[in-house]
XYZ file of C-alpha atoms in Angstrom:
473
model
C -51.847 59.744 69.878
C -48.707 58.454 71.750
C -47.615 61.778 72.223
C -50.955 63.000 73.089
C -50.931 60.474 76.318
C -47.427 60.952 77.531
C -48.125 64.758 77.436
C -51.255 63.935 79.669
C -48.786 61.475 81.877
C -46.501 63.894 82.492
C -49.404 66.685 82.983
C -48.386 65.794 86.454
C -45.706 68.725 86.266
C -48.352 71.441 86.557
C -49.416 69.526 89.504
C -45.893 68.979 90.728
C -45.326 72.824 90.715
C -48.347 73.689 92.883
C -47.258 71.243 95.310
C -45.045 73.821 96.776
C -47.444 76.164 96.897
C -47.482 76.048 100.722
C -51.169 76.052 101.023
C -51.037 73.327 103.004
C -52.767 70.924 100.348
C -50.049 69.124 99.046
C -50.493 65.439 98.341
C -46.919 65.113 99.314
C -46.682 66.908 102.402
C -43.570 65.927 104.285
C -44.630 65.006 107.715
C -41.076 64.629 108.771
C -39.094 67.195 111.442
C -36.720 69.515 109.232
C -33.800 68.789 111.361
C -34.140 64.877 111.104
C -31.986 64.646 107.941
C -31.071 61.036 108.190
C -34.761 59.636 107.885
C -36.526 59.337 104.476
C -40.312 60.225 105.353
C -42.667 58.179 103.396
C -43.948 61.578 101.183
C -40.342 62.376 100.331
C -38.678 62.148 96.898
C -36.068 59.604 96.643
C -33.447 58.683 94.265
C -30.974 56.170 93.726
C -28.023 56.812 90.982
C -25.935 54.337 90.295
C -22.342 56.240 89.649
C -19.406 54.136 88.397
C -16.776 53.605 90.537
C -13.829 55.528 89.012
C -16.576 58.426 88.025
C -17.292 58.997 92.219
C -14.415 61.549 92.428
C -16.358 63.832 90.007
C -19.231 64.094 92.312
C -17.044 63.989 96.016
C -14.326 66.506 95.125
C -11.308 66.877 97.132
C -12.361 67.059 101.101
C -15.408 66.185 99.870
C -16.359 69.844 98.532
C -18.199 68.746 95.107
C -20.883 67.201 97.116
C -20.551 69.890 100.028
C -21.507 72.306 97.507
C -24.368 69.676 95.773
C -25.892 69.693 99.230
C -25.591 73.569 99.664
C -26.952 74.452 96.770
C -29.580 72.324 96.431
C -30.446 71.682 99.976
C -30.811 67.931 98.701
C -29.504 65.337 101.504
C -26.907 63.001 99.214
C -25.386 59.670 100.373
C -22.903 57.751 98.840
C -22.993 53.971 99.597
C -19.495 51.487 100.107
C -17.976 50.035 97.063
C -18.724 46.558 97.710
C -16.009 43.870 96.292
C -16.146 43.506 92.748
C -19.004 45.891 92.044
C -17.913 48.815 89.482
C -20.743 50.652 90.694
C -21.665 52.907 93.590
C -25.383 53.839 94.765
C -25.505 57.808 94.908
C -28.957 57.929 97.253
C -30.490 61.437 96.893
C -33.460 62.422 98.610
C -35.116 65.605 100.113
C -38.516 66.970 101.665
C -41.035 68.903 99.394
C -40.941 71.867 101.398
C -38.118 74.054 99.598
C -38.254 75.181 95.731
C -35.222 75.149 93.433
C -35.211 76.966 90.303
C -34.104 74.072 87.330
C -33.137 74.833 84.184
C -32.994 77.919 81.696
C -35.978 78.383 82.599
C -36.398 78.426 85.827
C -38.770 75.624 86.422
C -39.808 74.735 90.076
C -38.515 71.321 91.270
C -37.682 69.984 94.277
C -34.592 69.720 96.018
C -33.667 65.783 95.311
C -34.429 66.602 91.395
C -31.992 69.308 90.894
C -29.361 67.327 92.971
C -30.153 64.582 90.607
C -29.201 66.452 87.754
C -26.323 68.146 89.248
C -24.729 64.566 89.985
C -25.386 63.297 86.156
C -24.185 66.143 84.364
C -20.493 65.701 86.754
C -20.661 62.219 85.962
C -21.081 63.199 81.889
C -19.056 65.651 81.611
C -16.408 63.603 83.787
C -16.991 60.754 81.089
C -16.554 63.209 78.700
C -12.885 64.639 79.353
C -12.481 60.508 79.217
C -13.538 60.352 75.516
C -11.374 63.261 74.522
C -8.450 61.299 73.836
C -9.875 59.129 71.637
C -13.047 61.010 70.189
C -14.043 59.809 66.774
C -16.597 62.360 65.058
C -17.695 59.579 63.041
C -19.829 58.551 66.286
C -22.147 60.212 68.158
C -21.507 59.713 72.096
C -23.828 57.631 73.952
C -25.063 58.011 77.515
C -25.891 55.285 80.386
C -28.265 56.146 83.113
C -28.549 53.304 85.586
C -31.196 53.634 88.932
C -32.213 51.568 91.678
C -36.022 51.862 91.965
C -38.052 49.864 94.291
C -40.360 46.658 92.929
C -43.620 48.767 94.142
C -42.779 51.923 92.778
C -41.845 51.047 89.010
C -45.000 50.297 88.069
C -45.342 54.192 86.895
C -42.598 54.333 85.124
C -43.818 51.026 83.340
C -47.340 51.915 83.075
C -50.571 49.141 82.396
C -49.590 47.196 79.286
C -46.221 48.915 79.410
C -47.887 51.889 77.930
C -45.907 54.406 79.361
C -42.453 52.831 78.909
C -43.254 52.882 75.575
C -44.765 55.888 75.181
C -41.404 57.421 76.832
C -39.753 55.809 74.240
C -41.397 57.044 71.213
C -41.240 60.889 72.812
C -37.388 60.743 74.204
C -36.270 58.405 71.648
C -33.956 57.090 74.123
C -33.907 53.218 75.064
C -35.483 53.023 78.115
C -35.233 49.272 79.915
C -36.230 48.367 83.005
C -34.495 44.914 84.437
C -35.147 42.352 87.082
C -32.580 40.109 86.529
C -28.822 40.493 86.488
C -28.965 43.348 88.829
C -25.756 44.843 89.778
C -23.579 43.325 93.101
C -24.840 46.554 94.458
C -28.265 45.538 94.611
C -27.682 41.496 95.046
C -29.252 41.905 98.602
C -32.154 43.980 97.468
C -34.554 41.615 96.378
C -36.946 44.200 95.899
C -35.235 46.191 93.491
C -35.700 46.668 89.730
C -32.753 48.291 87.939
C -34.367 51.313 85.384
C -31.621 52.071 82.617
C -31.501 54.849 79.959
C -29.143 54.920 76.779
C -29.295 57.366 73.984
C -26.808 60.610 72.790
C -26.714 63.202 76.233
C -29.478 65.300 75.558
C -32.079 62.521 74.690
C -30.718 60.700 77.824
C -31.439 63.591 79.631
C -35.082 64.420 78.697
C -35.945 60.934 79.252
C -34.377 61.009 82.610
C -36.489 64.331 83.667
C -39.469 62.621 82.787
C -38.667 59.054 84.656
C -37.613 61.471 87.925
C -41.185 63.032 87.192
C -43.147 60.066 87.626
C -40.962 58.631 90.700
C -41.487 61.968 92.570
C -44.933 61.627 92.081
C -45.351 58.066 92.925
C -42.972 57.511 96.293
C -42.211 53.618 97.217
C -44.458 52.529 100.195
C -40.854 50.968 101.199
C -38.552 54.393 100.940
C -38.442 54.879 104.522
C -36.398 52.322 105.161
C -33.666 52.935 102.512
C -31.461 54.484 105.059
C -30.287 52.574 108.339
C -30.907 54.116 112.007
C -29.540 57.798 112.490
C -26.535 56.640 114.222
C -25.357 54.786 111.366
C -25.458 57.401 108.426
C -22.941 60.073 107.436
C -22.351 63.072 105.322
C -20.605 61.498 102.516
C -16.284 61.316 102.909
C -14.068 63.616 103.680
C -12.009 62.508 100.582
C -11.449 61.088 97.454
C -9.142 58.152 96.746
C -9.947 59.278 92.667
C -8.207 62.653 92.522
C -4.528 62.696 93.096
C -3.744 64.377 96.151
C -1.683 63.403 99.340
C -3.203 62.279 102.458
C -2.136 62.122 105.646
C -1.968 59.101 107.284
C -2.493 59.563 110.429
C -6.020 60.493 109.623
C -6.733 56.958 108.441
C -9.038 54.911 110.557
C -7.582 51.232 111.671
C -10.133 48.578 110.629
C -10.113 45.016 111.853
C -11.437 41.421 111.615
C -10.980 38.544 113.421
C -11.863 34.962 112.050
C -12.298 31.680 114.628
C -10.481 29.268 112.007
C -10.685 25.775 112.777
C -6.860 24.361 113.701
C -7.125 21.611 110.566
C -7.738 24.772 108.172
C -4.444 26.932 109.126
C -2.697 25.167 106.924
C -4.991 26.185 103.937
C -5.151 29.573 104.844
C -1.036 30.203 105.385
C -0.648 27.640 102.136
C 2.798 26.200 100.895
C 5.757 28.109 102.492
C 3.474 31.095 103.251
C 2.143 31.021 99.227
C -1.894 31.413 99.724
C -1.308 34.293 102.667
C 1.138 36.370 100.928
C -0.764 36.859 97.454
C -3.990 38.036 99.963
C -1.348 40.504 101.584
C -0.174 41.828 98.235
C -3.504 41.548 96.869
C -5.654 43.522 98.961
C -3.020 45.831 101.245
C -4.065 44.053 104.561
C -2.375 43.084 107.571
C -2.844 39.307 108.354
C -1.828 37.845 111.240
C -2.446 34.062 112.135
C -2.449 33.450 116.261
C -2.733 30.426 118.111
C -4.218 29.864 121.197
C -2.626 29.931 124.544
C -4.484 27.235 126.139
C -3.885 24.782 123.260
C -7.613 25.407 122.095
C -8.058 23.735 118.597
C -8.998 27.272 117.147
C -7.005 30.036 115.694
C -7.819 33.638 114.870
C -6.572 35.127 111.806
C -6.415 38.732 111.839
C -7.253 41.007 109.549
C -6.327 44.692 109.596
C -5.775 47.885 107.342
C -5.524 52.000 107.723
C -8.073 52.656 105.594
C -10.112 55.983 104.454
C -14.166 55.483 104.382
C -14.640 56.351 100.943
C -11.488 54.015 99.522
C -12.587 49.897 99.419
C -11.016 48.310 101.770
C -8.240 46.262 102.082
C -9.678 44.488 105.470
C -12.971 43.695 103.752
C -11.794 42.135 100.728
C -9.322 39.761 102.622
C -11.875 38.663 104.614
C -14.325 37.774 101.846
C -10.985 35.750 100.340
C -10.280 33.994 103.092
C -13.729 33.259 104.203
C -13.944 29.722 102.892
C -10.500 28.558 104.048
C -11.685 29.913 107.640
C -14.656 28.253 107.785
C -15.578 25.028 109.075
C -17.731 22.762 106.614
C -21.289 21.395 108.537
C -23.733 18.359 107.823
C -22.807 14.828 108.350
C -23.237 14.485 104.346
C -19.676 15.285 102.690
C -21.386 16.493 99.562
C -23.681 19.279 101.800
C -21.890 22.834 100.925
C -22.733 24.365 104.067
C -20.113 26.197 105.872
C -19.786 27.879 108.808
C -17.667 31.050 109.269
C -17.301 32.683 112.999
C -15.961 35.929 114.156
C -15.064 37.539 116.968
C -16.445 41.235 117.478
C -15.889 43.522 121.109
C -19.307 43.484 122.928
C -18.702 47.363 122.950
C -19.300 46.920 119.012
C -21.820 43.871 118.748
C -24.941 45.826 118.814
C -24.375 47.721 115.205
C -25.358 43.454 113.976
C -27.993 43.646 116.347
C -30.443 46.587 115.773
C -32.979 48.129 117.797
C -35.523 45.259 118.883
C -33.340 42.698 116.518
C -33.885 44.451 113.680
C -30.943 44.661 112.037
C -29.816 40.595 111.973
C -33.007 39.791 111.162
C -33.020 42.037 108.013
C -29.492 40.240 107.607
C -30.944 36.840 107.496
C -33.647 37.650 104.961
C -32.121 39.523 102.708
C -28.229 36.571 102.373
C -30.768 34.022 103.324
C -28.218 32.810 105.655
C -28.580 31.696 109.519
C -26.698 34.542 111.753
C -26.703 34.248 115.016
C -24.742 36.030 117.867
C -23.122 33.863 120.701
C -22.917 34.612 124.278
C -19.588 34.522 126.376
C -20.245 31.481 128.120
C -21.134 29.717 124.605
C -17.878 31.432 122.800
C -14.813 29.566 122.106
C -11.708 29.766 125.084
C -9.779 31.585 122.512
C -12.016 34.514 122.637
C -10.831 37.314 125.055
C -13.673 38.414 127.414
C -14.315 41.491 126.243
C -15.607 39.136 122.892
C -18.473 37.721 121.297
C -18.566 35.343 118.702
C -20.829 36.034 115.438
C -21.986 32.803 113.412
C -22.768 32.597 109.706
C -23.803 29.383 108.519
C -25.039 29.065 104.663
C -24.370 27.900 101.611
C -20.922 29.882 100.419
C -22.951 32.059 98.851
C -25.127 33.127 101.193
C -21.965 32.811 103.683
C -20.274 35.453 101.706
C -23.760 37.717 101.754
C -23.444 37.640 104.724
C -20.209 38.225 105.527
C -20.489 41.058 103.690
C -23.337 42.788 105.539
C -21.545 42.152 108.475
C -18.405 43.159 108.305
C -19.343 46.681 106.443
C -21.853 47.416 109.195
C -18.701 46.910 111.123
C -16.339 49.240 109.130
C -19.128 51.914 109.412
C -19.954 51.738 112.633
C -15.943 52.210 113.443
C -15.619 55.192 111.028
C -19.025 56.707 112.911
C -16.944 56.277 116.256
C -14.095 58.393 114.222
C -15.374 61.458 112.530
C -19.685 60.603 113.126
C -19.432 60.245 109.143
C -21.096 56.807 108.700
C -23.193 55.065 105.858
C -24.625 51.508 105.532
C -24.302 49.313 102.455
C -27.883 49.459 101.171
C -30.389 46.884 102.303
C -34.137 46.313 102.646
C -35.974 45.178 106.262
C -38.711 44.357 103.912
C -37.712 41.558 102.096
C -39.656 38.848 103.447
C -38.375 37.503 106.803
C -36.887 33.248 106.209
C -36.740 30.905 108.675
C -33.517 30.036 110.442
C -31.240 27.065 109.025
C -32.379 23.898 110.754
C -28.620 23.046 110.780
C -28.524 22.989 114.980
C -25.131 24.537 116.334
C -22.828 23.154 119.226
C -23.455 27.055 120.484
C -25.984 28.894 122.138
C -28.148 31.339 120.209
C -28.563 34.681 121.816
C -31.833 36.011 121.497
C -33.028 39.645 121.990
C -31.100 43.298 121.480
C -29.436 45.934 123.491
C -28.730 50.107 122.837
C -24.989 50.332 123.015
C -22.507 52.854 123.148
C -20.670 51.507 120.100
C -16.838 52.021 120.129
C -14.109 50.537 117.186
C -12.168 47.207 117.318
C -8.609 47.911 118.885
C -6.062 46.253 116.965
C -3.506 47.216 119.356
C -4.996 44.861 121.837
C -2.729 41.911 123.603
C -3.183 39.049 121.582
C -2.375 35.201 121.213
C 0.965 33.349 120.279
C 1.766 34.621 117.149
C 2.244 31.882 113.940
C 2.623 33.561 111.001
C-alpha cells in the first residue's frame, strides 16, 4: 500500500512532462520576460543546494568554466552565494523557467532546466567526494551520501505530506533517510527564519532516487516566497571568475580592494591595538587584512580603524572576517544598566555606496532589521561624527552582540558585492528573506539622527587610497 501511494504522489511526473507541452495550459506557466535572468518568477522551479565549502571548486572550475558549461548546457540560471565566516557550507541557488525541455537520464526523460542542473551539480560534488575517499577506501563499508537543501517553511509541506505520510512513504520506497530540520540550521541560513533544512543520507544511488523524487514534488509545489530569493538585478552575478580550490596562479592585479571603516570610541583603542600591538597583530595574521588605526585631526574622541584586503569574490574574505573580530572591541556599550549587553557598532560608508543598505523604497534595511533583529539605521552628514570625511555617512547597528554581528554581517557583504558589481558587474547577495516578519526598532534612543526614506544611486567602491587621518598604529 505504501508503495501504491507514493507511486500515485509522484504520478505528478506524467503531469510534469506535459507541462512543456507548449499548449499554453501549463499550471506553471512562467510569466516572466526570457531575458530577465536575475528574477525568480513565482511559477519557476527553484533550488537551493547546499555544497561544502572545499567541494565548490568541483562545480566553479578554473575561470569559472564548470559552471559556464552547467549553465550552457542546461540553460539553468546557477548562483553561488558568499562563504559566510565559519559556515562550511555554500548555498548553490539553481533555478530556471518551464519553457525549455532537457533530456535527463538514460532515458531521456523530459525535465526542466533547474532539475538537470541540479543533478549535474550533485554528481561533481560526489564524484569530487569520491576521488577524496580513494586514499583511504575501506571495502568493508559501503560509501554514504549527504544531500543537504534549503527549502522554504511554506513549501515543505509536500515533501512532508499530512501526517508525514509522504516523508515516510519516501522512505520506505528510496530507503534512504530522509529528515527534514527546523532547528540547528546551518550559519548559512541563520538569517532565514523561514527556512527548513531537507537532508538525505543513504549509499549514492539510493541518495539519488530519493533526491529525484524530493526535486519532483518542489517543482511542482513552488514557495509563494521564491521570488524574493534573489536581491534586485543590480546586485546579482554570474557566479566567479575563479576558484580559490584548484591550484592555479592568479594575477593580482585582478583582485578587487575591499574596505571597512569602524567609528571606535577613543577609550576602546586600546583594546583593539592590545598589549604592545598583541590583539591587532594575531587579526592581521589571522585573517590576511590590512588594519590601520587613525586618529582624528581635530582631537575628536573617535578613531577609525581600517580594514582592507585584495580579495577575489569567490575566496572569503580577509576584510570581512576582521571586521566581525573586531566588532565588539569597536563598539561602544549602550543602556545606563552595566549588566544591559547592548552594543553599538558604527561605520563609515561613501554616500556614492550607501544606497546598496538602503534598497529601493527602504527595502533592503528594513529586510536587515527583521531578519538580525537588530536596530540599523543610516545617519545623515550633519548627524555624523567630525571624523567622518564629507563624502561619508555613518551606518548604526545597535543589538545585542548577536544580533550586532547579524548584522554586521549583512552589511558589510552587501558592501563587498556591491564593490565587486562596480568591478566586473559579477555580483551576488548573501541569501536573505524580505518576508520574515518586519520588528519594531530598538527603543534604545540614539544621540544621532535617523535618516528616513531611500534614494537610486549610481553605486561606486570604497577607495582605500583616499587621504586619511593621523595614522596610530
Amino acid at each position: 500500500m505504501a508503495s501504491s501511494t507514493v507511486r500515485n504522489v509522484h504520478g505528478k511526473r506524467s503531469s510534469f512532462q506535459s507541462e512543456f507541452t507548449g499548449n499554453g495550459a501549463s499550471k506553471r506557466r512562467n510569466l516572466q520576460d526570457e531575458t530577465d535572468r536575475n528574477v525568480i518568477g513565482s511559477e519557476d522551479t527553484v533550488y537551493r543546494y547546499l555544497c561544502p565549502v572545499k567541494k565548490t571548486g568541483s562545480i566553479i572550475g578554473k575561470g569559472g568554466e564548470i559552471a559556464k558549461q552547467i549553465r550552457s548546457e542546461t540553460k539553468a540560471n546557477m548562483r553561488i552565494n558568499e562563504a559566510l565566516p565559519g559556515c562550511e557550507e555554500r548555498v548553490v541557488t539553481i533555478y530556471s523557467t518551464s519553457d525549455e525541455l532537457n533530456h535527463f537520464g538514460d532515458d531521456g526523460e523530459i525535465v526542466c532546466p533547474a532539475l538537470d542542473a541540479l543533478f549535474k551539480v550533485h554528481d561533481m560534488v560526489v564524484a569530487d567526494s569520491n576521488d577524496d575517499d580513494d586514499d583511504d577506501d575501506d571495502l568493508g563499508e559501503k560509501q554514504t551520501v549527504t544531500v543537504r537543501m534549503l527549502v522554504p517553511s511554506d513549501q515543505i509541506g509536500c515533501v512532508i505530506g499530512k501526517g508525514g505520510q509522504v516523508i515516510q512513504n519516501l522512505r520506505t520506497e528510496t530507503n534512504a533517510q530522509i529528515r527534514v530540520i527546523k532547528d540547528n540550521l546551518p550559519p548559512c541560513a541563520l538569517t532565514l527564519s523561514h527556512d527548513e533544512l531537507l537532508q538525505i543520507i543513504g549509499e549514492p544511488l539510493i541518495v539519488r532516487e530519493a533526491l529525484y523524487q524530493v526535486a519532483s514534488l518542489l517543482h511542482d509545489n513552488p514557495s509563494r516566497f521564491q521570488h524574493s530569493l534573489l536581491s534586485s538585478p543590480s546586485t546579482l552575478m554570474h557566479q566567479p571568475l575563479t576558484s580559490s580550490h584548484r591550484n592555479y596562479v592568479r594575477d593580482l592585479a585582478d583582485a578587487t580592494e575591499f574596505c571597512v571603516c569602524f567609528i571606535c570610541p577613543a577609550e576602546n583603542v586600546g583594546g583593539v591595538i592590545g598589549k604592545g600591538g598583541g590583539f591587532i597583530n594575531q587579526i592581521r595574521q589571522e585573517t590576511g587584512a590590512t588594519i590601520r588605526v587613525t586618529t582624528s585631526e581635530t582631537e575628536d574622541d573617535d578613531s577609525i580603524i581600517f580594514i582592507s584586503s585584495k580579495e577575489f569574490y569567490e575566496d572569503q574574505s580577509p576584510t570581512v572576517s576582521a571586521a566581525i573580530l573586531l566588532q565588539e572591541r569597536c563598539s561602544e556599550k549602550v543602556g545606563k544598566d552595566t549588566n544591559d549587553s547592548t552594543i553599538s557598532t558604527r561605520l563609515l560608508v561613501s554616500s556614492s555606496h550607501i544606497g546598496c543598505l538602503i534598497g529601493k523604497g527602504g527595502a533592503v534595511i528594513s529586510e536587515m532589521r527583521s531578519v538580525t533583529r537588530a536596530n540599523i539605521r543610516i545617519l545623515q552628514k550633519e548627524n555624523v561624527p567630525k571624523i567622518a570625511r564629507e563624502d561619508e555617512e555613518m551606518v548604526q547597528i545597535t543589538g545585542n552582540p548577536d544580533a550586532a554581528m547579524k548584522a554586521l554581517t549583512q552589511v558589510v557583504l552587501r558592501l563587498r558585492a556591491n564593490a565587486f558589481d562596480m568591478n566586473h558587474g559579477l555580483v551576488l547577495l548573501p541569501t536573505s528573506f524580505p518576508y520574515v516578519s518586519q520588528v519594531s526598532e530598538s527603543s534604545n534612543k540614539s544621540k544621532y539622527a535617523k535618516r528616513d526614506g531611500s534614494r537610486d544611486q549610481d553605486y561606486s567602491r570604497l577607495n582605500s587610497n583616499s587621504k586619511r587621518r593621523n595614522h596610530v598604529s
